[in-house]
Structures are given as structure tokens and as C-alpha cells.
Coordinates of C-alpha atoms and ligand atoms in Angstrom, one line a residue:
M168 CA -35.9 -45.6 21.0
T169 CA -35.8 -41.9 19.8
E170 CA -34.7 -39.5 22.3
K171 CA -34.8 -35.4 21.8
V172 CA -31.5 -33.7 22.6
V173 CA -31.9 -30.2 24.0
V174 CA -29.4 -27.2 25.0
P175 CA -28.2 -28.2 28.4
D176 CA -26.8 -26.3 31.1
I177 CA -25.1 -23.2 29.8
G178 CA -25.4 -20.6 33.1
D179 CA -26.6 -17.7 32.7
I180 CA -26.4 -17.4 29.0
R181 CA -29.9 -17.0 27.6
D182 CA -31.2 -16.5 24.0
V183 CA -27.3 -17.0 22.6
E184 CA -27.1 -17.4 18.6
V185 CA -26.7 -20.9 16.9
I186 CA -23.6 -20.5 14.5
E187 CA -22.8 -23.7 13.3
I188 CA -24.5 -27.0 13.1
L189 CA -22.0 -29.9 12.6
I190 CA -24.8 -32.8 12.0
Q191 CA -27.2 -33.7 9.3
P192 CA -30.5 -36.0 9.1
G193 CA -29.1 -39.4 8.7
E194 CA -26.1 -39.3 9.9
E195 CA -24.3 -41.7 12.3
I196 CA -22.7 -39.9 15.1
D197 CA -21.1 -40.9 18.7
A198 CA -21.2 -39.5 22.2
E199 CA -19.3 -36.6 22.7
Q200 CA -19.5 -35.6 18.6
L201 CA -20.0 -31.8 18.7
L202 CA -23.8 -31.4 17.8
I203 CA -23.9 -27.4 17.2
T204 CA -21.8 -24.0 18.0
L205 CA -23.8 -21.3 19.9
E206 CA -22.0 -17.8 20.0
S207 CA -22.7 -14.8 22.8
D208 CA -21.1 -12.0 22.8
K209 CA -19.2 -13.3 26.0
A210 CA -18.2 -16.8 25.2
V211 CA -18.5 -19.1 22.3
I212 CA -19.8 -22.9 23.8
E213 CA -19.5 -26.0 21.7
V214 CA -22.6 -28.9 22.3
P215 CA -21.8 -32.4 22.2
A216 CA -24.1 -35.0 21.9
P217 CA -25.1 -36.8 25.6
F218 CA -25.6 -40.2 23.4
A219 CA -24.2 -42.4 20.3
G220 CA -27.1 -43.0 17.6
T221 CA -28.7 -41.5 14.8
V222 CA -29.8 -38.2 13.9
R223 CA -33.4 -38.4 12.6
K224 CA -34.0 -34.4 12.2
V225 CA -32.4 -31.2 13.2
A226 CA -34.7 -28.7 15.4
L227 CA -32.5 -25.6 14.1
K228 CA -31.1 -23.7 11.8
V229 CA -27.8 -21.3 11.3
G230 CA -29.5 -17.7 13.0
D231 CA -31.6 -19.0 15.8
R232 CA -31.6 -18.0 19.2
V233 CA -31.6 -20.6 21.7
S234 CA -31.5 -21.2 25.8
Q235 CA -31.3 -24.0 28.0
G236 CA -34.3 -26.6 27.2
T237 CA -34.5 -25.6 23.0
S238 CA -34.7 -28.3 21.1
I239 CA -31.6 -29.1 18.8
L240 CA -32.7 -32.5 17.0
E241 CA -34.3 -36.2 18.0
M242 CA -32.2 -39.1 17.3
D243 CA -32.1 -43.0 17.2
I244 CA -30.3 -43.9 20.7
R245 CA -27.6 -46.6 19.3
G246 CA -28.2 -49.7 22.3
P247 CA -26.1 -50.2 25.3
D248 CA -24.3 -52.6 23.5
E249 CA -23.2 -50.8 20.8
S250 CA -21.4 -48.0 23.4
S251 CA -24.3 -45.5 23.1
I252 CA -22.8 -43.3 26.1
A253 CA -19.6 -41.8 25.9
D254 CA -16.5 -44.1 26.0
G255 CA -19.4 -47.0 26.9
Q256 CA -18.6 -45.1 30.8
K257 CA -22.2 -45.6 31.9
A258 CA -21.1 -44.9 35.8
E259 CA -21.9 -46.9 37.7
A260 CA -21.9 -45.1 41.3
E261 CA -23.3 -41.3 39.0
P262 CA -26.5 -41.1 38.8
E263 CA -27.0 -40.3 34.7
P264 CA -27.8 -37.0 34.2
E265 CA -30.8 -36.4 31.5
P266 CA -30.2 -36.2 28.3
G267 CA -29.4 -32.5 27.3
K268 CA -28.8 -31.6 30.4
E269 CA -25.8 -32.5 31.8
P270 CA -23.6 -29.8 32.1
M271 CA -21.0 -28.1 29.6
L272 CA -17.6 -28.5 32.3
E273 CA -18.8 -31.9 32.5
V274 CA -19.3 -32.6 29.0
A275 CA -15.2 -31.1 29.1
R276 CA -14.3 -33.2 31.7
R277 CA -15.4 -36.5 30.6
A278 CA -14.3 -35.2 27.0
G279 CA -10.1 -35.7 28.9
L280 CA -9.7 -31.9 29.4
D281 CA -9.9 -31.8 32.9
P282 CA -6.3 -30.3 33.8
L283 CA -6.9 -27.2 32.3
I284 CA -10.7 -27.0 33.5
K285 CA -9.2 -27.8 37.3
S286 CA -6.4 -25.1 36.4
M287 CA -8.7 -22.7 35.6
D288 CA -10.4 -22.8 39.4
T289 CA -13.6 -21.6 38.2
P290 CA -17.4 -22.8 39.3
A291 CA -18.6 -25.7 36.8
T292 CA -21.7 -23.6 36.3
T293 CA -20.2 -20.9 34.5
V294 CA -19.7 -20.8 30.8
S295 CA -16.2 -19.0 29.7
P296 CA -14.0 -21.6 31.0
V297 CA -15.8 -24.1 28.5
H298 CA -15.0 -21.7 25.8
E299 CA -11.7 -21.8 26.9
V300 CA -11.1 -24.8 27.3
L301 CA -13.1 -25.9 23.8
S302 CA -10.8 -23.1 22.2
S303 CA -7.7 -23.7 23.7
P304 CA -6.0 -25.6 21.2
S305 CA -5.0 -22.3 19.1
G306 CA -5.5 -20.0 21.6
T307 CA -8.3 -18.0 23.6
G308 CA -9.7 -15.0 21.2
V309 CA -9.8 -16.7 17.8
H310 CA -13.5 -18.4 16.3
A311 CA -13.4 -21.3 14.7
G312 CA -16.2 -24.5 15.0
P313 CA -14.9 -27.2 16.2
S314 CA -14.6 -29.1 12.7
V315 CA -12.2 -26.1 11.5
R316 CA -10.3 -26.8 14.3
R317 CA -9.9 -30.4 14.0
F318 CA -8.7 -29.2 10.2
A319 CA -6.5 -26.8 11.5
R320 CA -5.1 -29.2 13.9
E321 CA -4.3 -32.3 11.0
L322 CA -2.9 -29.8 9.2
G323 CA -0.9 -28.2 11.7
A324 CA -1.8 -24.8 11.3
D325 CA -1.7 -22.3 14.0
L326 CA -5.6 -20.6 14.3
S327 CA -4.5 -17.6 16.0
H328 CA -2.6 -16.4 12.5
V329 CA -5.4 -17.0 10.5
R330 CA -7.8 -14.4 9.4
G331 CA -11.4 -15.5 8.9
T332 CA -13.4 -14.3 6.7
G333 CA -16.7 -15.7 8.2
R334 CA -19.2 -13.8 10.3
K335 CA -17.8 -11.6 12.5
G336 CA -14.7 -13.0 11.9
R337 CA -15.4 -16.7 11.6
I338 CA -12.2 -18.5 10.6
V339 CA -13.9 -21.2 8.3
K340 CA -11.9 -24.3 6.5
E341 CA -11.6 -22.0 2.9
D342 CA -9.4 -19.4 5.4
V343 CA -7.3 -22.4 6.6
K344 CA -6.5 -23.9 3.1
R345 CA -5.9 -20.5 2.4
F346 CA -3.5 -20.2 5.0
V347 CA -1.4 -23.3 4.4
K348 CA -1.6 -22.9 0.9
K349 CA 0.6 -19.0 1.4
V350 CA 2.9 -20.7 3.8
L351 CA 3.7 -23.6 1.6
T352 CA 3.8 -21.3 -1.9
G353 CA 5.6 -18.4 -0.1
P354 CA 9.0 -17.0 0.0
G355 CA 10.7 -19.9 1.9
T356 CA 9.5 -20.1 5.6
G357 CA 12.2 -19.6 8.0
L358 CA 12.8 -16.4 10.5
F359 CA 13.2 -14.1 7.9
D360 CA 9.9 -15.1 6.0
L361 CA 8.5 -11.5 5.8
Q362 CA 4.9 -12.8 5.0
A363 CA 5.2 -14.9 8.1
L364 CA 6.7 -11.8 9.8
S365 CA 3.9 -10.0 8.6
L366 CA 1.3 -12.1 10.1
Q367 CA -1.2 -10.8 12.6
P368 CA -2.3 -12.8 15.4
E369 CA -6.0 -12.7 15.5
I370 CA -7.1 -11.1 18.3
D371 CA -11.3 -9.9 19.2
F372 CA -10.0 -5.9 20.4
S373 CA -14.4 -5.8 20.2
R374 CA -14.1 -7.6 24.0
F375 CA -12.5 -4.7 24.5
G376 CA -14.4 -1.6 23.6
E377 CA -15.7 -0.2 20.6
I378 CA -13.6 -0.7 17.1
E379 CA -14.3 0.6 13.3
L380 CA -13.1 -2.0 11.0
R381 CA -10.8 0.5 8.1
N382 CA -9.7 -0.4 5.1
L383 CA -6.2 0.2 3.9
S384 CA -5.5 2.3 1.2
R385 CA -3.6 0.0 -2.0
I386 CA -0.9 3.3 -1.5
R387 CA -0.1 2.3 3.0
K388 CA -0.2 -1.4 1.3
V389 CA 2.3 -1.0 -0.9
S390 CA 4.8 1.0 0.8
A391 CA 4.0 -1.1 3.9
D392 CA 5.6 -4.1 2.1
R393 CA 8.5 -1.6 0.8
L394 CA 9.5 -0.7 4.1
H395 CA 9.1 -3.4 6.0
R396 CA 11.0 -5.2 3.3
S397 CA 13.9 -2.8 3.8
W398 CA 13.8 -2.6 7.5
L399 CA 14.3 -5.9 8.0
G400 CA 16.6 -6.4 5.0
I401 CA 19.2 -3.9 5.4
P402 CA 20.9 -3.2 8.8
H403 CA 20.2 0.7 9.3
V404 CA 22.0 2.9 11.1
T405 CA 21.3 6.4 11.4
Q406 CA 23.6 9.2 12.2
H407 CA 21.6 12.5 13.4
G408 CA 23.5 16.5 12.8
D409 CA 22.3 20.1 13.3
A410 CA 22.8 22.5 10.6
D411 CA 22.9 26.3 11.3
I412 CA 20.9 27.9 8.5
T413 CA 20.2 31.8 9.9
A414 CA 21.8 32.5 6.4
F415 CA 19.7 30.5 4.2
E416 CA 16.8 31.4 6.0
A417 CA 17.7 35.5 5.9
L418 CA 18.2 34.6 2.1
R419 CA 15.3 32.1 1.5
K420 CA 12.8 35.2 3.3
K421 CA 14.6 37.8 1.1
W422 CA 13.7 35.7 -1.9
N423 CA 10.6 35.3 -1.0
S424 CA 9.6 38.5 -0.5
K425 CA 11.2 40.1 -3.8
S426 CA 10.2 37.9 -7.0
A427 CA 6.8 36.7 -7.5
G428 CA 8.2 32.9 -8.9
P429 CA 6.9 30.2 -7.1
H430 CA 7.5 30.2 -3.1
L431 CA 10.5 29.0 -1.5
T432 CA 10.7 26.6 1.0
L433 CA 13.7 25.0 3.1
L434 CA 13.6 21.7 0.7
P435 CA 14.9 23.0 -2.7
F436 CA 17.7 24.4 -0.8
V437 CA 18.4 21.2 1.1
M438 CA 18.4 19.5 -2.4
K439 CA 20.6 21.0 -3.7
A440 CA 23.0 20.7 -0.9
V441 CA 22.4 17.2 -0.7
V442 CA 23.2 16.9 -4.1
A443 CA 27.0 18.8 -3.7
V444 CA 27.4 16.3 -0.7
L445 CA 26.6 13.6 -3.0
Q446 CA 29.0 14.5 -5.7
R447 CA 31.6 14.3 -3.2
F448 CA 30.6 11.5 -1.6
P449 CA 29.2 9.4 -4.4
D450 CA 29.0 6.0 -2.4
F451 CA 25.6 7.7 -0.9
N452 CA 24.5 7.7 -4.5
A453 CA 24.7 3.8 -5.1
S454 CA 22.4 0.7 -4.5
L455 CA 24.1 -2.8 -3.9
G456 CA 24.1 -4.8 -6.6
P457 CA 22.0 -8.1 -6.9
G458 CA 24.8 -10.5 -5.6
G459 CA 25.8 -8.3 -2.7
G460 CA 29.0 -8.4 -4.2
E461 CA 29.3 -4.8 -6.2
L462 CA 28.3 -1.3 -5.7
I463 CA 26.4 0.1 -8.2
V464 CA 27.7 3.9 -8.4
K465 CA 25.5 6.1 -10.4
K466 CA 26.5 9.7 -11.9
Y467 CA 23.2 11.6 -11.8
Y468 CA 21.0 12.5 -9.1
H469 CA 17.3 11.9 -9.4
I470 CA 16.8 13.3 -5.7
G471 CA 13.0 10.9 -4.3
F472 CA 11.1 13.3 -1.4
A473 CA 8.5 11.9 1.0
V474 CA 5.1 13.4 0.4
D475 CA 2.7 13.1 2.8
T476 CA -0.9 12.2 1.1
P477 CA -4.9 11.4 2.5
D478 CA -3.8 8.4 0.9
G479 CA -0.6 7.4 2.8
L480 CA 3.6 7.9 1.9
V481 CA 4.3 8.5 -2.0
V482 CA 7.9 8.9 -3.3
P483 CA 8.3 11.0 -6.4
V484 CA 11.8 11.5 -7.8
S485 CA 13.2 15.2 -9.2
R486 CA 15.0 14.1 -11.6
N487 CA 18.9 15.8 -12.5
V488 CA 18.9 18.0 -9.5
D489 CA 22.0 19.0 -10.3
G490 CA 21.4 20.4 -13.3
K491 CA 18.2 22.7 -11.6
K492 CA 17.9 25.9 -10.2
I493 CA 16.9 26.6 -6.7
R494 CA 13.4 28.3 -7.8
E495 CA 12.5 25.7 -10.9
L496 CA 12.9 22.8 -7.9
A497 CA 10.8 25.0 -5.7
G498 CA 8.2 25.2 -8.4
E499 CA 8.6 21.2 -9.4
L500 CA 8.1 20.3 -6.0
A501 CA 5.3 21.9 -5.3
E502 CA 3.6 21.0 -8.8
I503 CA 4.7 17.1 -7.9
S504 CA 3.3 17.2 -4.5
A505 CA -0.3 18.7 -5.5
R506 CA -0.5 15.9 -8.4
A507 CA 0.7 13.2 -5.5
R508 CA -2.1 14.5 -2.9
V509 CA -4.2 13.6 -5.9
K510 CA -3.3 10.3 -6.9
K511 CA -2.4 12.0 -10.5
L512 CA 1.8 10.7 -10.4
R513 CA 2.4 8.1 -12.8
P514 CA 4.3 5.7 -11.9
S515 CA 7.5 6.1 -14.2
E516 CA 7.4 9.5 -11.6
M517 CA 8.0 7.6 -8.9
Q518 CA 10.3 5.1 -10.2
G519 CA 15.0 6.0 -10.8
G520 CA 15.4 7.5 -7.5
T521 CA 19.2 7.7 -5.9
F522 CA 18.9 9.0 -2.9
T523 CA 15.8 10.3 -0.7
I524 CA 15.3 13.1 1.3
S525 CA 11.8 13.0 4.1
S526 CA 11.2 16.6 5.3
L527 CA 8.8 16.2 8.0
G528 CA 10.2 20.2 8.5
G529 CA 6.7 21.5 7.7
I530 CA 5.5 19.5 10.7
G531 CA 7.5 19.4 13.9
G532 CA 9.5 16.9 15.8
T533 CA 12.9 17.0 16.3
A534 CA 14.6 13.6 15.1
F535 CA 13.8 10.5 13.4
T536 CA 15.1 7.5 12.2
P537 CA 13.7 7.3 8.8
I538 CA 13.8 3.9 7.0
I539 CA 16.0 3.8 3.5
N540 CA 14.3 3.7 0.3
N541 CA 15.2 0.0 -1.5
P542 CA 17.7 0.2 -4.0
E543 CA 18.8 3.3 -2.2
V544 CA 21.1 3.0 0.3
A545 CA 21.0 6.4 2.3
I546 CA 18.2 8.5 3.1
L547 CA 18.0 11.9 4.8
G548 CA 15.3 12.9 7.6
V549 CA 15.0 17.0 7.6
S550 CA 13.2 17.8 11.3
R551 CA 11.6 21.1 12.2
A552 CA 14.2 24.4 11.6
R553 CA 14.4 26.3 15.7
L554 CA 15.9 29.1 16.5
Q555 CA 18.6 28.2 19.3
G556 CA 20.9 30.0 21.3
V557 CA 24.7 29.0 20.4
Y558 CA 28.0 30.2 21.9
E559 CA 29.8 31.7 19.9
G560 CA 33.3 32.7 21.6
D561 CA 31.4 34.0 25.1
A562 CA 28.1 35.4 23.0
L563 CA 25.4 33.7 23.3
C564 CA 23.6 34.4 20.0
P565 CA 20.1 33.5 18.4
R566 CA 20.5 31.0 15.6
M567 CA 18.1 29.1 13.1
I568 CA 19.4 25.8 13.5
L569 CA 18.3 22.8 11.6
P570 CA 17.8 19.2 13.1
L571 CA 19.1 16.3 10.3
S572 CA 18.8 12.6 10.5
L573 CA 20.9 10.5 7.8
S574 CA 19.8 6.6 8.1
Y575 CA 22.6 4.2 5.9
D576 CA 23.2 0.9 5.0
H577 CA 26.2 0.0 7.2
R578 CA 26.8 -3.1 4.5
V579 CA 27.8 -0.1 2.5
I580 CA 28.5 3.0 4.4
D581 CA 30.8 3.0 7.7
G582 CA 29.9 4.9 10.7
A583 CA 33.1 7.4 9.6
A584 CA 31.6 8.0 6.6
A585 CA 28.4 9.0 7.3
A586 CA 29.2 11.2 9.7
R587 CA 31.7 12.8 7.2
F588 CA 28.4 13.0 4.7
I589 CA 26.4 15.0 7.6
V590 CA 29.1 17.3 8.8
F591 CA 29.5 18.4 5.3
L592 CA 26.1 18.6 4.3
A593 CA 26.0 21.2 7.7
D594 CA 28.9 22.9 6.5
I595 CA 27.0 23.9 3.1
L596 CA 23.6 24.9 4.6
A597 CA 25.6 26.8 6.7
R598 CA 26.9 28.9 3.6
P599 CA 24.5 29.9 0.8
E600 CA 27.6 30.7 -1.8
A601 CA 28.8 27.3 -1.2
L602 CA 25.9 26.5 -3.9
Ligands
CAO82 N1 11.7 23.8 9.7 C1 11.3 24.6 9.7 N2 10.1 24.7 8.6 C2 9.8 24.1 7.8 C3 10.8 22.9 7.5 C4 11.4 23.1 8.2 N3 12.7 21.6 8.2 N4 10.7 22.8 6.6 C5 9.6 23.4 5.8 N5 9.3 24.4 6.4 C6 8.3 25.3 6.6 C7 8.0 26.3 5.3 O1 9.2 26.6 4.5 C8 6.7 26.3 5.0 O2 6.9 27.2 5.7 P1 7.1 29.1 4.8 O3 5.3 29.1 4.0 O4 6.9 30.1 6.2 O5 8.0 29.1 4.1 C9 5.9 25.3 6.1 O6 7.0 24.7 7.1 C10 5.3 24.4 4.8 O7 5.8 23.4 4.1 P2 5.8 22.3 3.0 O8 5.9 20.8 4.5 O9 4.6 22.4 2.7 O10 6.8 22.1 2.0 P3 8.1 21.5 2.0 O11 8.5 22.1 0.7 O12 9.0 21.3 2.9 O13 7.8 20.3 1.9 C11 6.9 18.3 1.0 C12 6.8 19.4 0.7 C13 5.9 17.5 -0.4 C14 7.8 17.3 1.3 C15 5.9 17.7 2.6 O14 4.5 18.5 2.4 C16 5.3 16.9 3.1 O15 4.5 16.2 2.4 N6 6.3 16.4 4.1 C17 5.9 15.2 4.9 C18 7.2 13.8 4.6 C19 6.4 13.2 4.8 O16 6.2 11.9 5.2 N7 7.6 11.7 5.7 C20 7.7 10.7 6.5 C21 8.1 9.8 5.7 S1 8.4 8.4 6.2 O17 6.9 7.8 6.7

């Protein structure tokens, strides 16, 4: 007998898009086997076969829009002796629903999903619970068809971690394969596997409001990976301190007003002061050896400085800062950061640093915790200097105070050493003659 199968009762939803067709003409199908997937703004609905048989003709294609009663396919029904109805359980007491008119919740119920339906305590005519029920194995909010879900289940892949590349971010089989391959071939699958930790759960944020998708720049992707590795791999501690730079500021202003040379900001002074401190505390100008059993102390002072560019953070390196004059450094910083902002730095200009300074003083803020630029062992954060009242004896005096934040690798540097570093740095920055 040939029967027409139509879209069953799907609640109030009309004109809903067909996003997946899971059967083809000539295919033998069982009762309850999923036929098509529909997707509206609010729900994903999977329509199962009301009986077993052979598909004669499929009346829909992906992209069609359907409502209750729209024809899905024609099929030759298998005889009752071949258990045409799901699990052969033709209800004796219950009247059989008209083919294609069976409420979706009823189908889900017969598919053994009763507990979930009950726990949702939702009227049997609404569609969203069906979506919840049928998509629950890998979490709600995941867009994937039943065959993909089945495939993921077989492989033990959690779909909430898989990025969908199909239409509207839908997960296709290839995405699951790529995910599994990545996990299997990635650097270990332990707790601190960076790839596994970086995976974001798949959430459809558009359900909560308007969104916009933007690709991350290459610079941002590279720095994200480096920062994440450093953050996870290095036990960071940040030591804060203040430097009284009143005298330096007076000197800087005087020099700026008197010379036609490059404009002097605070940064070249801080760089010179940092080198003086590194010479006193060489463990800060070092890297841990590959096995972690030795410290490689460097006798050169190549200072990296973070530059904020439209495409993200870059860290060019000024070489042999110990041998450079303040004005020369100021000119170099201005020239390098201008090139960094138009992506004109050579890779070699971002290599070989021994210590990094991240200055947010030109922008503002009071303190922050910079992330160490691995394989270095410490980084200095500089925040905005501000005029503050400081007691000198009984007198409250206006002083220009510069906040400093030193993050260090606690495997290499002890807290006491870090405190000494920052105290010495503050001392140098308080006395221009010390440079
Ligand atoms: N306190 C008060 N004023 C400061 C200051 C501070 N700590 N640091 C800079 N300033 C002043 C400068 O002196 C300058 O003012 P004047 O023209 O009056 O001298 C003004 O702020 C702008 O300075 P600048 O930021 O352009 O120049 P810089 O030499 O201080 O810094 C650079 C250069 C490239 C480091 C900076 O432009 C920059 O990109 N900073 C961002 C770094 C960053 O993103 N760090 C975060 C890394 S982690 O995400």
C-alpha cells in the first residue's frame, strides 16, 4: 500500500524551513527513523517516519518551507507482519493517529524520551520541548542533524565543543571528523591541553539579541596563543609598586622644551632605568632552560615594548638598550611603533627580547597584571602617573607618582627578589642623576 507522509502537528509554527533531508527514494526505512529536519527561528524539529516501508518519492528539497500537512514523501508501507509501526506496538486500546498527524511529543514519547518530556512539564502541543528532547544528547543550542548527532555519539564527541561550518553554523559530519582528528593528533589530551582548554562551547548568542561575526586578525590569533600558553604554563605573581617621578618629569619637560629632537615620553627613561635594575638583578634578564633545570642568564639587554596596533598587540624589541642614549631611544620607539601600527615590522625586529615593558600610561588606569612574554621571566607594567599628595615629614607635598606592576615567573624569581627589583627601580626613577 502506498501512503503519503505529511508534516505532522508542529504546534503554532508555520512556513518553517527544511534544512535536512535524511532519506532518499528507494531507501528502506523503519518506523521512527528520522525523515527531515526543520528549523524555525525558535526550534529545530526532527520529523520521524510514522511507519516502516520503502520510500517511493521525496516531495521536498532542502530550503523548502513547510507547515503542518505539507507532503514529505510517498512510501510503500511494509505489511503488519513485518512490524510496520514503531516497535510493532500498535496500540490496542489507543486509536491509531492519522499518518503524518501524530503530535511530535507523542513521537518523542514513544522513542523512549518520556522522562525528559515529563521533567520539562510543558504542554504537548509546543514545539520547543521536542527540540530540547531531540537535541539533548549533546546539549541545547547545538545545531546538528540526527545523523551527525548519531555519528558524534558513536565517536564520543561532545558536539557543544564542535564548531559548525554548515549553513547558519550548523555542524556537519566533516566538522565532527575534524574535531575528533584534532583531539587525537593534538599535543596530549590531558587537563592542560591548550587546544582542549581553548575550545569554546557552541552557543547561539543570536537567541539573546543581535550579533555580528568578525574574524580575528592573524596578529590577534598568534598573540592569543602565546598569551594563553604563558598564562597557563608560568606561575605568575605580580608585584606592585610606586615611583616618585617628579624630578624626572621636570627634566623631561625641560628637555622637550629645549630641544628640537624626537619628543621624549616617559618610556625611554623607564627603559634605561629597567636596564640598570636588570644589571643589578641578572636573574630577571634570563630564560629557563628547556628541561627547566637551568637558568640562561643573558649578558645583553634587548628590551621588548608592547605596542597597541589596530590589529592587536605586537612586541618589537629595542636592542642593546644599555648602549643607547635617551633621545636615541625616544626616536627609535616612535619610529618602530609607527611601523608596527602599519604592519611594517620585520619578524627579526620582534625576536631576541630579554625583558618586556608594557606601558599603558598614555591611556590611563591605576595598575594591571601583565602576562610574561615567554620565554622571558618577568615583565614590567607601567600605568598612568598622577599627581598625588605625599607626606614629607609633616608637610603634604604634590608629587608625580608612577604606578608599576612587575609580573614574574615564580619558578625562577622569589617574591623578595621581585620586591627588591621594584624598590630599586622606584629609587632610580626618583633620581634622574642615577641614570
Ligand atoms: N603616565 C603619564 N603619562 C604618560 C605615561 C605614564 N605612564 N606614559 C605615557 N604618557 C604620556 C606620554 O608622555 C605622552 O604625553 P606627552 O606627549 O605629553 O609627553 C602621552 O602619554 C602619549 O604617550 P604614548 O603612549 O603615545 O607614548 P609612549 O612612549 O609612552 O608609549 C607605546 C609608546 C608604543 C608603548 C604606546 O603608544 C602603546 O602602544 N602603549 C600600549 C601598550 C599596550 O597595549 N600594552 C598592553 C599589553 S597587554 O595587552
